[in-house]
């Protein structure tokens, strides 16, 4: 699987003709596509190259990255936006055998995720984080279910849509692309996840 993510990383790098894709949003047409796994592996792949990487769990409705990396859910994104934590207090280190990066968990689950993500404080936070990290990977909820990904779309440099073999319906994929196309940000491509033959992954 590592080689497949290196290919995805290379594809993103080659899309950097006009502007470096520093902040990348990951979303999907529906739940269960493996987008959080994709976001995690993409962050790891960039960290393995020696980049300073931040992985953000912006899925404040069904956060999962804190469990994946055994980190504190409540010291995260929502708490920073609301002013309960500083950025430095929210950043949690992930040290693996061959790389190291930072994670910003979703924070305490709020009643109004879309409002938090579209706020001026979120814009200011991302601008600050751009100065500290080479790459920022943001995991967001499915774009056809809630508007959270669209709230962030104009703040990022590129978006990737994760679809799953034998799960994502063509109509849902088209709907997702139509919604993302409302943003000024470029859709970098799609990742087709869950095929039996790993060679069939494409970006």
PDB file of C-alpha atoms in Angstrom:
ATOM      1  CA  UNK A   1       0.000   0.000   0.000  1.00  0.00           C
ATOM      2  CA  UNK A   2       2.926   2.345   0.664  1.00  0.00           C
ATOM      3  CA  UNK A   3       3.826   2.470  -3.020  1.00  0.00           C
ATOM      4  CA  UNK A   4       0.261   3.386  -3.932  1.00  0.00           C
ATOM      5  CA  UNK A   5       0.328   6.374  -1.599  1.00  0.00           C
ATOM      6  CA  UNK A   6       3.673   7.461  -2.990  1.00  0.00           C
ATOM      7  CA  UNK A   7       1.991   7.504  -6.410  1.00  0.00           C
ATOM      8  CA  UNK A   8      -0.830   9.621  -4.990  1.00  0.00           C
ATOM      9  CA  UNK A   9       1.733  11.972  -3.429  1.00  0.00           C
ATOM     10  CA  UNK A  10       3.506  12.258  -6.777  1.00  0.00           C
ATOM     11  CA  UNK A  11       0.193  13.036  -8.480  1.00  0.00           C
ATOM     12  CA  UNK A  12      -0.422  15.866  -6.027  1.00  0.00           C
ATOM     13  CA  UNK A  13       3.123  17.157  -6.518  1.00  0.00           C
ATOM     14  CA  UNK A  14       2.647  17.254 -10.298  1.00  0.00           C
ATOM     15  CA  UNK A  15      -0.511  19.322  -9.833  1.00  0.00           C
ATOM     16  CA  UNK A  16       1.573  22.103  -8.289  1.00  0.00           C
ATOM     17  CA  UNK A  17       2.072  24.033 -11.538  1.00  0.00           C
ATOM     18  CA  UNK A  18       0.454  27.295 -10.467  1.00  0.00           C
ATOM     19  CA  UNK A  19       0.528  26.978  -6.673  1.00  0.00           C
ATOM     20  CA  UNK A  20       1.907  24.459  -4.204  1.00  0.00           C
ATOM     21  CA  UNK A  21      -0.864  22.312  -2.785  1.00  0.00           C
ATOM     22  CA  UNK A  22      -0.010  22.823   0.878  1.00  0.00           C
ATOM     23  CA  UNK A  23      -3.462  22.305   2.422  1.00  0.00           C
ATOM     24  CA  UNK A  24      -5.396  19.311   1.061  1.00  0.00           C
ATOM     25  CA  UNK A  25      -8.988  18.423   1.940  1.00  0.00           C
ATOM     26  CA  UNK A  26     -10.135  14.790   1.877  1.00  0.00           C
ATOM     27  CA  UNK A  27     -13.841  13.998   1.552  1.00  0.00           C
ATOM     28  CA  UNK A  28     -16.173  11.368   0.086  1.00  0.00           C
ATOM     29  CA  UNK A  29     -19.684  11.006  -1.342  1.00  0.00           C
ATOM     30  CA  UNK A  30     -20.849   8.907   1.621  1.00  0.00           C
ATOM     31  CA  UNK A  31     -19.590   7.294   4.823  1.00  0.00           C
ATOM     32  CA  UNK A  32     -17.663   4.040   4.824  1.00  0.00           C
ATOM     33  CA  UNK A  33     -15.332   4.796   1.914  1.00  0.00           C
ATOM     34  CA  UNK A  34     -12.157   4.740   4.011  1.00  0.00           C
ATOM     35  CA  UNK A  35     -11.430   8.461   3.625  1.00  0.00           C
ATOM     36  CA  UNK A  36      -9.981   8.766   7.137  1.00  0.00           C
ATOM     37  CA  UNK A  37      -7.610   5.887   6.405  1.00  0.00           C
ATOM     38  CA  UNK A  38      -6.616   7.575   3.138  1.00  0.00           C
ATOM     39  CA  UNK A  39      -6.020  10.887   4.934  1.00  0.00           C
ATOM     40  CA  UNK A  40      -3.878   9.152   7.556  1.00  0.00           C
ATOM     41  CA  UNK A  41      -1.727   7.304   5.029  1.00  0.00           C
ATOM     42  CA  UNK A  42      -1.288  10.431   2.927  1.00  0.00           C
ATOM     43  CA  UNK A  43      -0.036  12.324   5.985  1.00  0.00           C
ATOM     44  CA  UNK A  44       2.353   9.484   6.793  1.00  0.00           C
ATOM     45  CA  UNK A  45       3.636   9.385   3.211  1.00  0.00           C
ATOM     46  CA  UNK A  46       4.503  13.087   3.253  1.00  0.00           C
ATOM     47  CA  UNK A  47       6.111  12.735   6.710  1.00  0.00           C
ATOM     48  CA  UNK A  48       8.256   9.854   5.429  1.00  0.00           C
ATOM     49  CA  UNK A  49       9.732  12.280   2.909  1.00  0.00           C
ATOM     50  CA  UNK A  50      10.855  14.512   5.745  1.00  0.00           C
ATOM     51  CA  UNK A  51       8.089  17.112   5.436  1.00  0.00           C
ATOM     52  CA  UNK A  52       6.599  18.781   8.500  1.00  0.00           C
ATOM     53  CA  UNK A  53       3.020  17.468   8.362  1.00  0.00           C
ATOM     54  CA  UNK A  54      -0.207  18.136  10.250  1.00  0.00           C
ATOM     55  CA  UNK A  55      -3.231  15.830  10.023  1.00  0.00           C
ATOM     56  CA  UNK A  56      -6.500  17.529  11.050  1.00  0.00           C
ATOM     57  CA  UNK A  57      -9.683  15.662  11.944  1.00  0.00           C
ATOM     58  CA  UNK A  58     -12.360  18.149  10.854  1.00  0.00           C
ATOM     59  CA  UNK A  59     -15.099  15.517  11.104  1.00  0.00           C
ATOM     60  CA  UNK A  60     -16.657  16.875  14.293  1.00  0.00           C
ATOM     61  CA  UNK A  61     -19.694  14.639  13.903  1.00  0.00           C
ATOM     62  CA  UNK A  62     -18.019  11.207  13.737  1.00  0.00           C
ATOM     63  CA  UNK A  63     -14.339  11.747  14.582  1.00  0.00           C
ATOM     64  CA  UNK A  64     -12.076   8.702  14.280  1.00  0.00           C
ATOM     65  CA  UNK A  65      -8.460   9.853  14.010  1.00  0.00           C
ATOM     66  CA  UNK A  66      -8.018  10.209  17.786  1.00  0.00           C
ATOM     67  CA  UNK A  67      -8.719   6.482  18.141  1.00  0.00           C
ATOM     68  CA  UNK A  68      -6.499   5.530  15.225  1.00  0.00           C
ATOM     69  CA  UNK A  69      -3.484   7.233  16.786  1.00  0.00           C
ATOM     70  CA  UNK A  70      -4.522   6.935  20.484  1.00  0.00           C
ATOM     71  CA  UNK A  71      -4.727  10.693  21.061  1.00  0.00           C
ATOM     72  CA  UNK A  72      -6.900  12.963  23.204  1.00  0.00           C
ATOM     73  CA  UNK A  73     -10.188  13.797  21.437  1.00  0.00           C
ATOM     74  CA  UNK A  74     -11.026  16.779  23.645  1.00  0.00           C
ATOM     75  CA  UNK A  75      -7.773  18.690  23.113  1.00  0.00           C
ATOM     76  CA  UNK A  76      -8.493  19.505  19.498  1.00  0.00           C
ATOM     77  CA  UNK A  77      -9.879  21.683  16.739  1.00  0.00           C
ATOM     78  CA  UNK A  78     -13.233  22.800  18.183  1.00  0.00           C
ATOM     79  CA  UNK A  79     -11.595  23.701  21.508  1.00  0.00           C
ATOM     80  CA  UNK A  80      -9.016  25.872  19.734  1.00  0.00           C
ATOM     81  CA  UNK A  81     -11.610  27.654  17.571  1.00  0.00           C
ATOM     82  CA  UNK A  82     -13.688  28.423  20.675  1.00  0.00           C
ATOM     83  CA  UNK A  83     -10.619  29.768  22.480  1.00  0.00           C
ATOM     84  CA  UNK A  84     -10.423  27.091  25.173  1.00  0.00           C
ATOM     85  CA  UNK A  85      -6.969  25.938  24.035  1.00  0.00           C
ATOM     86  CA  UNK A  86      -3.970  27.488  22.305  1.00  0.00           C
ATOM     87  CA  UNK A  87      -2.740  25.986  19.051  1.00  0.00           C
ATOM     88  CA  UNK A  88       0.354  24.690  20.822  1.00  0.00           C
ATOM     89  CA  UNK A  89      -1.773  22.913  23.434  1.00  0.00           C
ATOM     90  CA  UNK A  90      -3.875  21.246  20.740  1.00  0.00           C
ATOM     91  CA  UNK A  91      -1.094  19.849  18.563  1.00  0.00           C
ATOM     92  CA  UNK A  92      -0.324  16.215  19.436  1.00  0.00           C
ATOM     93  CA  UNK A  93       2.771  14.402  18.203  1.00  0.00           C
ATOM     94  CA  UNK A  94       2.604  11.055  16.406  1.00  0.00           C
ATOM     95  CA  UNK A  95       5.895   9.149  16.336  1.00  0.00           C
ATOM     96  CA  UNK A  96       6.023   6.081  14.084  1.00  0.00           C
ATOM     97  CA  UNK A  97       8.932   3.783  13.276  1.00  0.00           C
ATOM     98  CA  UNK A  98       9.916   5.648  10.109  1.00  0.00           C
ATOM     99  CA  UNK A  99       8.419   9.116  10.488  1.00  0.00           C
ATOM    100  CA  UNK A 100       6.922  11.712  12.772  1.00  0.00           C
ATOM    101  CA  UNK A 101       4.055  14.165  12.305  1.00  0.00           C
ATOM    102  CA  UNK A 102       1.412  16.096  14.245  1.00  0.00           C
ATOM    103  CA  UNK A 103      -2.315  15.542  14.603  1.00  0.00           C
ATOM    104  CA  UNK A 104      -5.078  17.961  15.541  1.00  0.00           C
ATOM    105  CA  UNK A 105      -8.038  15.892  16.708  1.00  0.00           C
ATOM    106  CA  UNK A 106     -11.603  17.140  16.220  1.00  0.00           C
ATOM    107  CA  UNK A 107     -11.951  18.360  19.783  1.00  0.00           C
ATOM    108  CA  UNK A 108     -15.143  18.193  21.820  1.00  0.00           C
ATOM    109  CA  UNK A 109     -18.130  17.520  19.548  1.00  0.00           C
ATOM    110  CA  UNK A 110     -20.076  20.800  19.109  1.00  0.00           C
ATOM    111  CA  UNK A 111     -23.749  21.282  18.129  1.00  0.00           C
ATOM    112  CA  UNK A 112     -22.775  23.473  15.150  1.00  0.00           C
ATOM    113  CA  UNK A 113     -19.733  22.040  13.299  1.00  0.00           C
ATOM    114  CA  UNK A 114     -20.400  23.867   9.997  1.00  0.00           C
ATOM    115  CA  UNK A 115     -20.551  27.239  11.738  1.00  0.00           C
ATOM    116  CA  UNK A 116     -17.254  26.614  13.517  1.00  0.00           C
ATOM    117  CA  UNK A 117     -15.527  25.438  10.345  1.00  0.00           C
ATOM    118  CA  UNK A 118     -16.713  28.425   8.288  1.00  0.00           C
ATOM    119  CA  UNK A 119     -15.814  30.976  10.977  1.00  0.00           C
ATOM    120  CA  UNK A 120     -13.205  33.728  10.771  1.00  0.00           C
ATOM    121  CA  UNK A 121     -11.356  32.010  13.611  1.00  0.00           C
ATOM    122  CA  UNK A 122     -10.975  28.879  11.473  1.00  0.00           C
ATOM    123  CA  UNK A 123      -9.597  30.980   8.610  1.00  0.00           C
ATOM    124  CA  UNK A 124      -7.112  32.615  10.994  1.00  0.00           C
ATOM    125  CA  UNK A 125      -6.142  29.235  12.452  1.00  0.00           C
ATOM    126  CA  UNK A 126      -5.389  27.745   9.038  1.00  0.00           C
ATOM    127  CA  UNK A 127      -3.299  30.771   8.072  1.00  0.00           C
ATOM    128  CA  UNK A 128      -1.261  30.346  11.256  1.00  0.00           C
ATOM    129  CA  UNK A 129      -0.824  26.609  10.636  1.00  0.00           C
ATOM    130  CA  UNK A 130       0.337  27.252   7.060  1.00  0.00           C
ATOM    131  CA  UNK A 131       3.320  29.074   8.525  1.00  0.00           C
ATOM    132  CA  UNK A 132       4.251  26.138  10.747  1.00  0.00           C
ATOM    133  CA  UNK A 133       3.743  23.122   8.464  1.00  0.00           C
ATOM    134  CA  UNK A 134       4.810  22.061   4.973  1.00  0.00           C
ATOM    135  CA  UNK A 135       1.632  20.048   4.386  1.00  0.00           C
ATOM    136  CA  UNK A 136      -1.754  19.995   6.105  1.00  0.00           C
ATOM    137  CA  UNK A 137      -4.152  17.108   5.407  1.00  0.00           C
ATOM    138  CA  UNK A 138      -7.769  17.701   6.488  1.00  0.00           C
ATOM    139  CA  UNK A 139     -10.212  14.823   6.931  1.00  0.00           C
ATOM    140  CA  UNK A 140     -13.821  16.027   6.515  1.00  0.00           C
ATOM    141  CA  UNK A 141     -17.301  14.420   6.614  1.00  0.00           C
ATOM    142  CA  UNK A 142     -18.984  13.145   3.427  1.00  0.00           C
ATOM    143  CA  UNK A 143     -19.867  16.095   1.212  1.00  0.00           C
ATOM    144  CA  UNK A 144     -23.305  14.850   0.137  1.00  0.00           C
ATOM    145  CA  UNK A 145     -24.492  14.367   3.743  1.00  0.00           C
ATOM    146  CA  UNK A 146     -23.418  17.582   5.517  1.00  0.00           C
ATOM    147  CA  UNK A 147     -21.914  20.900   4.394  1.00  0.00           C
ATOM    148  CA  UNK A 148     -18.777  20.797   6.567  1.00  0.00           C
ATOM    149  CA  UNK A 149     -16.404  20.034   3.674  1.00  0.00           C
ATOM    150  CA  UNK A 150     -17.888  22.893   1.653  1.00  0.00           C
ATOM    151  CA  UNK A 151     -17.371  25.241   4.618  1.00  0.00           C
ATOM    152  CA  UNK A 152     -13.628  24.564   4.334  1.00  0.00           C
ATOM    153  CA  UNK A 153     -13.379  24.250   0.553  1.00  0.00           C
ATOM    154  CA  UNK A 154     -12.356  27.826  -0.209  1.00  0.00           C
ATOM    155  CA  UNK A 155      -9.693  27.766   2.536  1.00  0.00           C
ATOM    156  CA  UNK A 156      -7.683  24.873   1.078  1.00  0.00           C
ATOM    157  CA  UNK A 157      -5.441  24.440  -1.964  1.00  0.00           C
ATOM    158  CA  UNK A 158      -6.907  21.234  -3.344  1.00  0.00           C
ATOM    159  CA  UNK A 159      -9.540  18.555  -2.694  1.00  0.00           C
ATOM    160  CA  UNK A 160      -9.519  14.786  -3.114  1.00  0.00           C
ATOM    161  CA  UNK A 161     -12.672  12.685  -3.375  1.00  0.00           C
ATOM    162  CA  UNK A 162     -12.487   9.139  -1.986  1.00  0.00           C
ATOM    163  CA  UNK A 163     -14.856   6.602  -3.554  1.00  0.00           C
ATOM    164  CA  UNK A 164     -15.140   2.924  -2.663  1.00  0.00           C
ATOM    165  CA  UNK A 165     -15.407  -0.100  -4.914  1.00  0.00           C
ATOM    166  CA  UNK A 166     -18.839  -1.787  -4.726  1.00  0.00           C
ATOM    167  CA  UNK A 167     -20.153   0.951  -2.409  1.00  0.00           C
ATOM    168  CA  UNK A 168     -20.086   4.396  -4.025  1.00  0.00           C
ATOM    169  CA  UNK A 169     -22.952   4.832  -6.465  1.00  0.00           C
ATOM    170  CA  UNK A 170     -22.266   6.724  -9.689  1.00  0.00           C
ATOM    171  CA  UNK A 171     -25.069   9.191  -8.899  1.00  0.00           C
ATOM    172  CA  UNK A 172     -23.565   9.912  -5.466  1.00  0.00           C
ATOM    173  CA  UNK A 173     -20.116  10.472  -6.948  1.00  0.00           C
ATOM    174  CA  UNK A 174     -21.555  12.904  -9.504  1.00  0.00           C
ATOM    175  CA  UNK A 175     -23.487  14.718  -6.775  1.00  0.00           C
ATOM    176  CA  UNK A 176     -20.308  15.037  -4.701  1.00  0.00           C
ATOM    177  CA  UNK A 177     -18.350  16.481  -7.632  1.00  0.00           C
ATOM    178  CA  UNK A 178     -21.146  18.957  -8.370  1.00  0.00           C
ATOM    179  CA  UNK A 179     -21.132  20.171  -4.774  1.00  0.00           C
ATOM    180  CA  UNK A 180     -17.350  20.504  -4.627  1.00  0.00           C
ATOM    181  CA  UNK A 181     -17.351  22.323  -7.962  1.00  0.00           C
ATOM    182  CA  UNK A 182     -19.256  25.172  -6.311  1.00  0.00           C
ATOM    183  CA  UNK A 183     -15.975  26.053  -4.611  1.00  0.00           C
ATOM    184  CA  UNK A 184     -13.157  28.007  -6.246  1.00  0.00           C
ATOM    185  CA  UNK A 185     -10.723  25.326  -5.096  1.00  0.00           C
ATOM    186  CA  UNK A 186      -9.561  22.690  -7.576  1.00  0.00           C
ATOM    187  CA  UNK A 187     -10.573  19.051  -7.260  1.00  0.00           C
ATOM    188  CA  UNK A 188      -7.197  17.333  -7.621  1.00  0.00           C
ATOM    189  CA  UNK A 189      -8.700  13.941  -8.375  1.00  0.00           C
ATOM    190  CA  UNK A 190     -10.354  10.850  -6.947  1.00  0.00           C
ATOM    191  CA  UNK A 191      -9.041   7.812  -5.126  1.00  0.00           C
ATOM    192  CA  UNK A 192     -10.833   4.555  -5.876  1.00  0.00           C
ATOM    193  CA  UNK A 193     -10.530   2.574  -2.659  1.00  0.00           C
ATOM    194  CA  UNK A 194     -11.226  -1.037  -1.723  1.00  0.00           C
ATOM    195  CA  UNK A 195     -10.386  -2.965  -4.881  1.00  0.00           C
ATOM    196  CA  UNK A 196      -9.204  -6.533  -4.413  1.00  0.00           C
ATOM    197  CA  UNK A 197      -6.146  -6.014  -6.586  1.00  0.00           C
ATOM    198  CA  UNK A 198      -3.984  -3.231  -5.133  1.00  0.00           C
ATOM    199  CA  UNK A 199      -2.634  -2.467  -8.617  1.00  0.00           C
ATOM    200  CA  UNK A 200      -6.103  -1.217  -9.524  1.00  0.00           C
ATOM    201  CA  UNK A 201      -5.845   1.768  -7.165  1.00  0.00           C
ATOM    202  CA  UNK A 202      -5.620   4.954  -9.161  1.00  0.00           C
ATOM    203  CA  UNK A 203      -5.485   8.669  -8.575  1.00  0.00           C
TER     204      UNK A 203
END
